[in-house]
Each structure stands twice: as C-alpha cells, then as structure tokens.
Coordinates of C-alpha atoms in Angstrom, one line a residue:
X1 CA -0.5 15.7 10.0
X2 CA -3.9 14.7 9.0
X3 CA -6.0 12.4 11.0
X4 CA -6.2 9.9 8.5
X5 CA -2.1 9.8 8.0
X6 CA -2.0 9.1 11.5
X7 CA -4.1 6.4 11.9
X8 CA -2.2 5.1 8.6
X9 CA 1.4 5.6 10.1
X10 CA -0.4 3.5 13.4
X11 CA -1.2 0.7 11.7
X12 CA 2.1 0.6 9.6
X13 CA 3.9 0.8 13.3
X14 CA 2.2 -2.9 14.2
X15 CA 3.3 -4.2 10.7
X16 CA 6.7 -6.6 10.9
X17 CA 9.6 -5.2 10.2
X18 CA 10.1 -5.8 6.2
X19 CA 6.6 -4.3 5.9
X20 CA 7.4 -1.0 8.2
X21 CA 10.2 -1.0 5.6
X22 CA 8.1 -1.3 2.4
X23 CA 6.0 1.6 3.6
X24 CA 8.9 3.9 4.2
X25 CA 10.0 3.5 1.0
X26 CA 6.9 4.1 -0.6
X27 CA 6.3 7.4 1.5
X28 CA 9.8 8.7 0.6
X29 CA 9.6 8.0 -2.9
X30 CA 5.9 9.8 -2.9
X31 CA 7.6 12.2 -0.9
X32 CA 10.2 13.1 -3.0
X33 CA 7.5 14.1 -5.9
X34 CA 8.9 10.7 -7.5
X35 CA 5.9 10.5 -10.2
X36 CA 6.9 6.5 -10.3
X37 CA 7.0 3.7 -8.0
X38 CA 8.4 0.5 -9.1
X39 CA 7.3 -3.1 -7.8
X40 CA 10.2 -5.3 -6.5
X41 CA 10.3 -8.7 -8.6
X42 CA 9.1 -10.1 -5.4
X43 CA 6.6 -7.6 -5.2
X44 CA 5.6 -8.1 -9.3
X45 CA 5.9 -12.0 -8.7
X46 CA 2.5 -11.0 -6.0
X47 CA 0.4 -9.5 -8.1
X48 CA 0.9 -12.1 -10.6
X49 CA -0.4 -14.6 -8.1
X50 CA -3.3 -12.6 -7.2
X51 CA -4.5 -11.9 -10.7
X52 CA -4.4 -15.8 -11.4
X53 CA -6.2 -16.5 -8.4
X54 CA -8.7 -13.7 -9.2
X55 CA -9.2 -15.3 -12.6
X56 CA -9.7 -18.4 -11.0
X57 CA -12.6 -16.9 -9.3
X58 CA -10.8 -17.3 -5.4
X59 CA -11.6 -14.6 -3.4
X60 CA -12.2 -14.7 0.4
X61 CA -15.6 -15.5 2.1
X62 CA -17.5 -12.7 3.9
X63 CA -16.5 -15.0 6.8
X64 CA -12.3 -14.3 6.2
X65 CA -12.5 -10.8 5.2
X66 CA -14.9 -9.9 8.3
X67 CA -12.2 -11.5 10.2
X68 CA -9.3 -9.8 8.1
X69 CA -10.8 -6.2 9.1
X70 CA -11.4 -7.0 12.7
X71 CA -7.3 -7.1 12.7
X72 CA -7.0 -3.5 11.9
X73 CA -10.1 -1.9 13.8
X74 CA -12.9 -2.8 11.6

C-alpha cells in the first residue's frame, strides 16, 4: 500500500459508520475496473444543494475551513 492510501484508509476508519460504508463501496467499485460510479438519489439530492448554495455565492470563511482541516490533521 501506498503511503498516501494509508493515511486515506485512516481517516475513513474515524468516519461514522454510513460513511466507512460509502467509501467501501466506492473502492470496490474502483476496484473492480467499474469505469462508472453512480450517485445515490440521496447522494445527487447533495450536490444539488451545494451547486445552489455555490451559485448563491455561500462558501465557508477562512475561519470554518481552517477549522474544518484541523479535524483531519491539517
């Protein structure tokens, strides 16, 4: 394993549960040469949301994504 996998497979351990999940299945599908992966409707319903607010000009302050990376070692 690479040193960068690790520290990736790390960070995914401290995730909740339905998160550890999400990145399983994305690293079987990738895997599994699967050239597709394919957003949930809860998952699609997300990036929606985040588009909008990105439209609407919210992003997070220096302030929130200073503190967002200090979470995972930053």
């Amino acid at each position: 394993m690479t040193t960068l996998f690790d520290k990736g497979v790390a960070a995914v351990r401290a995730l909740p549960a339905d998160r550890q999940d999400m990145a399983g299945e994305l690293l079987l599908t990738l895997a599994a040469g699967a050239a597709e992966y394919r957003l949930t409707l809860e998952q699609l319903e997300d990036v929606k949301l985040a588009v909008a607010e990105a439209d609407r000009g919210e992003f997070a302050s220096d302030r929130e994504m200073a503190e967002t990376w200090k979470k995972f070692g930053q």
